[in-house]
Amino acid sequence: MELKTDLRFQEVQRFRQIWLFAGILVLLLAELILFGSGIHKQFIQGKPWGSKPMSDTGLIIFSIIGIGIPLLLLILFLNTRLITEVRQDGLYIKFFPFHIRYHKIELENVQEIQPLEYSPLKDYGGWGIRYGAKGKAYNVSGKEGVKIFYTNGKALLIGSQKKEDLVHAIKSWMGNNNP
């Protein structure tokens, strides 16, 4: 467990796009119906399923894979979260389960910090950990965030539903840690 010294800001965000969960649930339901009917026909009724039926073992394996993939996707998206923290010693990001530990975002060479609205699809190609022409982005939901511009020309966007609070915490940290 990591020691959090003097936590000045914390935000935990999760995926909350209804269309994402609806799509996965529809896929899961379709797979359950499809493979459930195949298993029922082949195992219960004793009739081959389809015009070119596969073996019983093959049907079981494909059923497990076909139902397992959307189920694992659902579990993944339900458990994924973006944690943003400003602590006494800097800015930290954890995109769980892809990051097991917090990643410290270096702020020593920051030129500007700006709260903004953006389009996740148009500006960064979607949600998650994204790399593109506009820089790196961490986002899970919404269209608001904080963009950090570095003196080397690079930029980092952190999606945030509390963008003004995050900007204030970062600037406060920078003001206290710059001579």
Coordinates of N, CA and C in Angstrom, one line a residue:
M1 N 0.8 -1.2 0.0 CA 0.0 0.0 0.0 C 0.9 1.2 0.0
E2 N 0.5 2.2 -0.8 CA 1.3 3.4 -1.0 C 0.9 4.5 0.0
L3 N 1.9 5.1 0.6 CA 1.7 6.2 1.6 C 1.3 7.4 0.9
K4 N 0.2 8.0 1.2 CA -0.3 9.3 0.6 C 0.0 10.4 1.6
T5 N 1.0 11.2 1.3 CA 1.4 12.3 2.1 C 0.6 13.5 1.8
D6 N 0.0 14.1 2.7 CA -0.7 15.4 2.6 C -1.5 15.5 1.3
L7 N -2.6 14.7 1.2 CA -3.4 14.7 0.0 C -4.2 16.0 -0.1
R8 N -3.9 16.7 -1.2 CA -4.6 18.0 -1.4 C -5.8 18.0 -2.4
F9 N -5.8 16.9 -3.2 CA -6.9 16.7 -4.1 C -7.0 15.3 -4.5
Q10 N -8.2 14.7 -4.6 CA -8.4 13.4 -5.1 C -9.7 13.3 -5.9
E11 N -9.6 12.6 -7.0 CA -10.8 12.4 -7.8 C -10.7 11.0 -8.3
V12 N -11.8 10.2 -8.2 CA -11.9 8.9 -8.7 C -13.0 8.9 -9.7
Q13 N -12.7 8.5 -11.0 CA -13.7 8.5 -12.0 C -13.8 7.1 -12.6
R14 N -15.0 6.7 -13.0 CA -15.2 5.4 -13.7 C -15.9 5.7 -15.0
F15 N -15.9 4.7 -15.9 CA -16.6 4.7 -17.1 C -18.1 4.8 -16.7
R16 N -18.8 5.7 -17.4 CA -20.2 5.8 -17.1 C -21.1 6.0 -18.3
Q17 N -20.5 5.6 -19.5 CA -21.2 5.8 -20.7 C -22.2 4.6 -20.8
I18 N -23.5 5.0 -20.8 CA -24.6 4.0 -20.8 C -24.5 3.2 -22.1
W19 N -24.2 3.8 -23.2 CA -24.1 3.0 -24.5 C -23.1 2.0 -24.4
L20 N -22.0 2.2 -23.7 CA -20.9 1.2 -23.6 C -21.4 -0.1 -22.9
F21 N -22.0 0.2 -21.7 CA -22.5 -1.0 -20.9 C -23.7 -1.6 -21.6
A22 N -24.6 -0.9 -22.2 CA -25.7 -1.4 -23.0 C -25.2 -2.3 -24.1
G23 N -24.2 -1.9 -24.8 CA -23.7 -2.6 -25.9 C -23.1 -4.0 -25.5
I24 N -22.3 -3.9 -24.4 CA -21.7 -5.1 -23.8 C -22.8 -6.1 -23.3
L25 N -23.8 -5.5 -22.7 CA -24.9 -6.4 -22.2 C -25.7 -7.0 -23.3
V26 N -26.0 -6.3 -24.4 CA -26.7 -6.8 -25.6 C -25.8 -8.0 -26.2
L27 N -24.5 -7.7 -26.3 CA -23.7 -8.8 -26.8 C -23.7 -10.0 -25.9
L28 N -23.6 -9.8 -24.6 CA -23.6 -10.9 -23.7 C -24.9 -11.7 -23.8
L29 N -26.0 -11.0 -23.8 CA -27.3 -11.6 -24.0 C -27.5 -12.4 -25.3
A30 N -27.0 -11.8 -26.4 CA -27.0 -12.5 -27.7 C -26.2 -13.8 -27.6
E31 N -25.0 -13.7 -27.0 CA -24.1 -14.9 -26.9 C -24.8 -16.0 -26.0
L32 N -25.4 -15.5 -24.9 CA -26.1 -16.5 -24.0 C -27.3 -17.2 -24.8
I33 N -28.0 -16.4 -25.5 CA -29.1 -17.0 -26.3 C -28.6 -18.0 -27.4
L34 N -27.6 -17.5 -28.1 CA -27.1 -18.3 -29.2 C -26.5 -19.6 -28.7
F35 N -25.5 -19.5 -27.8 CA -24.9 -20.7 -27.4 C -25.8 -21.5 -26.5
G36 N -26.7 -20.9 -25.7 CA -27.6 -21.6 -24.9 C -28.5 -22.5 -25.7
S37 N -29.0 -21.9 -26.9 CA -29.9 -22.7 -27.7 C -29.1 -23.9 -28.4
G38 N -27.8 -23.6 -28.7 CA -27.0 -24.7 -29.3 C -26.8 -25.8 -28.4
I39 N -26.4 -25.4 -27.1 CA -26.2 -26.5 -26.1 C -27.4 -27.2 -25.8
H40 N -28.6 -26.5 -25.7 CA -29.9 -27.2 -25.4 C -30.2 -28.2 -26.6
K41 N -30.0 -27.7 -27.8 CA -30.4 -28.6 -28.9 C -29.5 -29.8 -29.0
Q42 N -28.2 -29.6 -28.8 CA -27.2 -30.7 -29.0 C -27.1 -31.6 -27.8
F43 N -27.2 -31.0 -26.6 CA -27.0 -31.9 -25.4 C -28.4 -32.4 -24.9
I44 N -29.4 -31.6 -24.8 CA -30.7 -32.0 -24.2 C -31.5 -32.7 -25.2
Q45 N -31.6 -32.2 -26.4 CA -32.5 -32.8 -27.5 C -31.7 -33.9 -28.2
G46 N -30.4 -33.9 -28.1 CA -29.6 -34.9 -28.8 C -29.5 -34.7 -30.3
K47 N -29.8 -33.5 -30.8 CA -29.8 -33.3 -32.3 C -28.6 -32.4 -32.6
P48 N -28.0 -32.6 -33.7 CA -26.8 -31.7 -34.0 C -27.3 -30.2 -34.2
W49 N -26.5 -29.3 -33.8 CA -26.9 -27.9 -33.9 C -26.2 -27.3 -35.1
G50 N -27.0 -26.8 -36.1 CA -26.5 -26.2 -37.3 C -26.3 -27.2 -38.4
S51 N -26.0 -26.6 -39.6 CA -25.9 -27.5 -40.8 C -24.5 -28.2 -40.8
K52 N -23.5 -27.6 -40.2 CA -22.2 -28.2 -40.0 C -21.9 -28.2 -38.5
P53 N -22.5 -29.1 -37.7 CA -22.3 -29.1 -36.3 C -20.9 -29.4 -35.9
M54 N -20.5 -28.8 -34.8 CA -19.2 -29.1 -34.2 C -19.4 -30.1 -33.2
S55 N -18.2 -30.6 -32.7 CA -18.3 -31.6 -31.7 C -18.8 -31.0 -30.4
D56 N -19.2 -31.9 -29.5 CA -19.7 -31.4 -28.2 C -18.6 -30.6 -27.4
T57 N -17.4 -31.1 -27.5 CA -16.3 -30.4 -26.9 C -16.1 -29.0 -27.5
G58 N -16.1 -29.0 -28.8 CA -16.0 -27.7 -29.5 C -17.1 -26.7 -29.2
L59 N -18.3 -27.2 -29.1 CA -19.4 -26.3 -28.7 C -19.2 -25.8 -27.3
I60 N -18.8 -26.6 -26.4 CA -18.5 -26.2 -25.0 C -17.4 -25.1 -25.0
I61 N -16.3 -25.4 -25.7 CA -15.2 -24.4 -25.7 C -15.6 -23.1 -26.3
F62 N -16.3 -23.1 -27.5 CA -16.7 -21.9 -28.1 C -17.8 -21.1 -27.3
S63 N -18.6 -21.9 -26.6 CA -19.6 -21.3 -25.7 C -18.9 -20.5 -24.6
I64 N -17.9 -21.1 -24.0 CA -17.2 -20.5 -22.9 C -16.5 -19.2 -23.4
I65 N -15.8 -19.3 -24.5 CA -15.1 -18.2 -25.1 C -16.1 -17.1 -25.5
G66 N -17.2 -17.5 -26.2 CA -18.2 -16.5 -26.7 C -18.9 -15.8 -25.6
I67 N -19.2 -16.5 -24.5 CA -19.9 -15.8 -23.3 C -18.8 -15.1 -22.5
G68 N -17.6 -15.7 -22.4 CA -16.6 -15.2 -21.5 C -16.0 -13.9 -21.9
I69 N -15.9 -13.6 -23.2 CA -15.3 -12.4 -23.7 C -16.2 -11.2 -23.3
P70 N -17.5 -11.1 -23.6 CA -18.3 -10.0 -23.2 C -18.4 -9.9 -21.7
L71 N -18.4 -11.0 -21.0 CA -18.4 -11.0 -19.5 C -17.2 -10.4 -18.9
L72 N -16.0 -10.7 -19.5 CA -14.8 -10.2 -19.0 C -14.7 -8.7 -19.4
L73 N -15.2 -8.3 -20.5 CA -15.2 -6.9 -20.9 C -16.1 -6.1 -19.9
L74 N -17.2 -6.6 -19.5 CA -18.1 -6.0 -18.6 C -17.4 -5.8 -17.2
I75 N -16.8 -6.8 -16.8 CA -16.1 -6.8 -15.5 C -14.9 -5.8 -15.6
L76 N -14.2 -5.7 -16.7 CA -13.1 -4.8 -16.9 C -13.6 -3.4 -16.8
F77 N -14.7 -3.0 -17.6 CA -15.2 -1.7 -17.6 C -15.8 -1.3 -16.3
L78 N -16.4 -2.2 -15.5 CA -17.0 -1.9 -14.2 C -15.9 -1.6 -13.2
N79 N -14.7 -2.2 -13.4 CA -13.6 -2.1 -12.4 C -12.6 -1.0 -12.8
T80 N -12.6 -0.5 -14.0 CA -11.6 0.4 -14.4 C -11.9 1.8 -13.8
R81 N -10.9 2.4 -13.3 CA -11.1 3.8 -12.7 C -9.8 4.6 -12.9
L82 N -10.0 5.9 -13.1 CA -8.9 6.9 -13.2 C -8.9 7.6 -11.9
I83 N -7.8 7.5 -11.2 CA -7.6 8.1 -9.9 C -6.5 9.2 -10.1
T84 N -6.9 10.5 -9.8 CA -6.0 11.6 -9.9 C -5.8 12.2 -8.5
E85 N -4.6 12.4 -8.1 CA -4.3 12.9 -6.8 C -3.2 14.0 -6.9
V86 N -3.4 15.1 -6.2 CA -2.3 16.0 -5.9 C -1.9 15.9 -4.5
R87 N -0.7 15.5 -4.3 CA -0.1 15.3 -3.0 C 0.9 16.4 -2.7
Q88 N 1.4 16.4 -1.5 CA 2.5 17.3 -1.1 C 3.7 17.3 -2.0
D89 N 4.0 16.1 -2.6 CA 5.2 15.9 -3.4 C 4.9 15.9 -4.9
G90 N 3.6 16.1 -5.4 CA 3.4 16.2 -6.8 C 2.0 15.7 -7.2
L91 N 1.9 15.5 -8.5 CA 0.6 15.0 -9.2 C 0.8 13.6 -9.5
Y92 N -0.2 12.8 -9.2 CA -0.2 11.3 -9.4 C -1.5 10.9 -10.1
I93 N -1.2 9.9 -11.0 CA -2.3 9.3 -11.8 C -2.2 7.8 -11.7
K94 N -3.4 7.1 -11.5 CA -3.4 5.7 -11.6 C -4.7 5.3 -12.4
F95 N -4.4 4.6 -13.5 CA -5.5 4.2 -14.4 C -5.6 2.6 -14.2
F96 N -6.4 2.3 -13.1 CA -6.5 0.9 -12.7 C -7.5 0.2 -13.6
P97 N -7.2 -1.0 -14.0 CA -6.2 -2.0 -13.6 C -5.0 -2.0 -14.5
F98 N -4.8 -1.0 -15.4 CA -3.7 -0.9 -16.3 C -2.4 -0.4 -15.6
H99 N -2.6 0.4 -14.6 CA -1.5 0.8 -13.7 C -1.8 0.2 -12.3
I100 N -0.8 -0.5 -11.9 CA -0.9 -1.1 -10.5 C -0.5 -0.1 -9.5
R101 N 0.5 0.7 -9.9 CA 1.0 1.8 -9.0 C 0.7 3.1 -9.6
Y102 N 0.8 4.1 -8.7 CA 0.6 5.5 -9.2 C 1.7 5.9 -10.1
H103 N 1.5 6.7 -11.1 CA 2.5 7.3 -11.9 C 2.6 8.8 -11.5
K104 N 3.8 9.2 -11.2 CA 4.0 10.6 -10.9 C 4.1 11.4 -12.1
I105 N 3.3 12.5 -12.2 CA 3.4 13.4 -13.4 C 4.3 14.5 -13.0
E106 N 5.4 14.6 -13.8 CA 6.4 15.6 -13.5 C 5.8 17.0 -13.8
L107 N 6.0 17.9 -12.9 CA 5.4 19.3 -13.1 C 6.5 20.3 -13.1
E108 N 7.8 19.9 -13.1 CA 8.9 20.8 -13.0 C 9.0 21.7 -14.2
N109 N 8.6 21.2 -15.4 CA 8.8 22.0 -16.6 C 7.4 22.4 -17.2
V110 N 6.5 22.7 -16.4 CA 5.2 23.1 -16.8 C 5.2 24.6 -17.2
Q111 N 4.6 24.8 -18.4 CA 4.5 26.2 -18.9 C 3.2 26.8 -18.6
E112 N 2.1 25.9 -18.7 CA 0.8 26.4 -18.5 C -0.2 25.3 -18.1
I113 N -1.2 25.6 -17.3 CA -2.2 24.6 -16.9 C -3.5 25.3 -17.2
Q114 N -4.4 24.5 -17.9 CA -5.6 25.1 -18.4 C -6.8 24.2 -18.3
P115 N -7.9 24.6 -17.6 CA -9.1 23.8 -17.6 C -9.8 24.0 -18.9
L116 N -10.4 22.9 -19.4 CA -11.0 23.0 -20.8 C -12.1 22.0 -21.0
E117 N -12.8 22.2 -22.0 CA -13.8 21.2 -22.5 C -13.2 20.7 -23.8
Y118 N -13.3 19.4 -24.1 CA -12.8 18.8 -25.3 C -13.7 17.7 -25.7
S119 N -13.4 17.2 -26.9 CA -14.2 16.0 -27.4 C -13.3 14.8 -27.4
P120 N -13.6 13.8 -26.5 CA -12.7 12.7 -26.4 C -12.6 11.9 -27.7
L121 N -13.6 11.8 -28.5 CA -13.5 11.1 -29.8 C -12.7 11.9 -30.8
K122 N -13.1 13.2 -31.0 CA -12.5 14.0 -32.0 C -11.1 14.4 -31.7
D123 N -10.8 14.8 -30.4 CA -9.5 15.3 -30.1 C -8.5 14.2 -29.7
Y124 N -9.0 13.0 -29.2 CA -8.1 12.0 -28.7 C -8.4 10.6 -29.2
G125 N -9.4 10.5 -30.0 CA -9.8 9.2 -30.6 C -10.5 8.2 -29.6
G126 N -11.0 8.7 -28.5 CA -11.7 7.9 -27.6 C -11.3 8.1 -26.1
W127 N -11.6 7.1 -25.3 CA -11.3 7.2 -23.9 C -10.2 6.2 -23.5
G128 N -9.7 6.4 -22.3 CA -8.6 5.5 -21.9 C -7.3 6.3 -21.8
I129 N -6.2 5.6 -22.0 CA -4.9 6.2 -22.1 C -4.7 6.4 -23.6
R130 N -4.6 7.7 -24.0 CA -4.6 8.0 -25.4 C -3.4 8.8 -25.8
Y131 N -2.8 8.5 -27.0 CA -1.7 9.3 -27.5 C -2.1 9.8 -28.9
G132 N -1.9 11.1 -29.2 CA -2.2 11.7 -30.4 C -1.5 13.0 -30.7
A133 N -2.0 13.6 -31.7 CA -1.4 14.9 -32.2 C -1.5 16.0 -31.1
K134 N -2.5 15.9 -30.2 CA -2.7 16.9 -29.2 C -2.1 16.5 -27.9
G135 N -1.3 15.4 -27.9 CA -0.6 15.0 -26.7 C -1.1 13.7 -26.1
K136 N -0.7 13.4 -24.9 CA -1.2 12.2 -24.2 C -2.4 12.6 -23.4
A137 N -3.3 11.7 -23.2 CA -4.6 11.9 -22.5 C -4.9 10.7 -21.6
Y138 N -5.4 11.0 -20.4 CA -6.0 10.0 -19.5 C -7.5 10.5 -19.3
N139 N -8.4 9.7 -19.8 CA -9.8 10.1 -19.6 C -10.7 8.8 -19.6
V140 N -11.8 8.9 -18.8 CA -12.8 7.8 -18.8 C -14.2 8.3 -19.1
S141 N -14.5 9.5 -18.8 CA -15.9 10.0 -19.1 C -15.9 11.5 -19.1
G142 N -17.0 12.0 -19.7 CA -17.2 13.4 -19.7 C -16.4 14.1 -20.8
K143 N -16.5 15.4 -20.8 CA -15.8 16.2 -21.8 C -15.0 17.3 -21.2
E144 N -14.7 17.2 -19.9 CA -14.0 18.3 -19.2 C -12.7 17.7 -18.7
G145 N -11.7 18.6 -18.6 CA -10.4 18.2 -18.1 C -9.5 19.3 -17.9
V146 N -8.2 18.9 -17.6 CA -7.2 19.9 -17.4 C -6.0 19.5 -18.3
K147 N -5.6 20.5 -19.0 CA -4.5 20.3 -20.0 C -3.2 20.9 -19.4
I148 N -2.2 20.1 -19.4 CA -0.9 20.6 -18.9 C 0.0 20.8 -20.1
F149 N 0.5 22.0 -20.3 CA 1.4 22.3 -21.4 C 2.9 22.4 -20.8
Y150 N 3.8 21.6 -21.4 CA 5.2 21.6 -20.9 C 6.0 22.6 -21.8
T151 N 7.1 23.0 -21.2 CA 8.0 23.9 -21.9 C 8.6 23.2 -23.2
N152 N 8.7 21.9 -23.3 CA 9.3 21.2 -24.4 C 8.2 21.0 -25.5
G153 N 7.0 21.6 -25.4 CA 6.0 21.5 -26.4 C 5.0 20.4 -26.3
K154 N 5.3 19.5 -25.4 CA 4.4 18.3 -25.2 C 3.3 18.8 -24.3
A155 N 2.2 18.0 -24.3 CA 1.0 18.3 -23.5 C 0.4 17.0 -22.9
L156 N -0.3 17.2 -21.8 CA -1.0 16.1 -21.2 C -2.3 16.5 -20.8
L157 N -3.4 15.8 -21.1 CA -4.7 16.1 -20.7 C -5.1 15.0 -19.7
I158 N -5.7 15.5 -18.6 CA -6.3 14.7 -17.6 C -7.8 15.0 -17.5
G159 N -8.6 14.0 -17.9 CA -10.0 14.2 -17.8 C -10.4 14.4 -16.3
S160 N -11.3 15.3 -16.1 CA -11.7 15.6 -14.7 C -13.1 16.2 -14.7
Q161 N -13.9 15.7 -13.8 CA -15.2 16.3 -13.6 C -15.1 17.5 -12.5
K162 N -13.9 17.6 -12.0 CA -13.6 18.7 -11.0 C -12.5 19.5 -11.5
K163 N -12.5 20.0 -12.8 CA -11.4 20.6 -13.4 C -10.9 21.8 -12.7
E164 N -11.8 22.7 -12.2 CA -11.3 23.9 -11.5 C -10.6 23.6 -10.2
D165 N -11.1 22.6 -9.5 CA -10.5 22.2 -8.2 C -9.1 21.5 -8.5
L166 N -9.0 20.8 -9.6 CA -7.7 20.2 -10.0 C -6.7 21.2 -10.3
V167 N -7.1 22.2 -11.2 CA -6.2 23.3 -11.5 C -5.7 24.0 -10.3
H168 N -6.7 24.3 -9.4 CA -6.3 25.1 -8.2 C -5.3 24.3 -7.4
A169 N -5.5 23.0 -7.2 CA -4.6 22.1 -6.4 C -3.2 22.1 -7.1
I170 N -3.2 21.9 -8.4 CA -1.9 21.8 -9.1 C -1.1 23.2 -9.0
K171 N -1.8 24.3 -9.2 CA -1.2 25.6 -9.1 C -0.7 25.9 -7.7
S172 N -1.5 25.5 -6.7 CA -1.2 25.6 -5.3 C 0.1 24.9 -5.0
W173 N 0.2 23.6 -5.5 CA 1.4 22.8 -5.3 C 2.6 23.5 -6.0
M174 N 2.4 23.9 -7.2 CA 3.5 24.5 -8.0 C 4.0 25.8 -7.3
G175 N 3.0 26.6 -6.7 CA 3.4 27.8 -6.0 C 4.2 27.6 -4.8
N176 N 3.9 26.5 -4.1 CA 4.6 26.1 -2.9 C 5.9 25.4 -3.1
N177 N 6.1 25.0 -4.4 CA 7.3 24.2 -4.6 C 8.3 24.9 -5.6
N178 N 8.0 26.1 -6.0 CA 8.9 26.8 -6.9 C 9.4 28.0 -6.2
P179 N 10.7 28.2 -6.3 CA 11.3 29.4 -5.6 C 10.9 30.7 -6.1

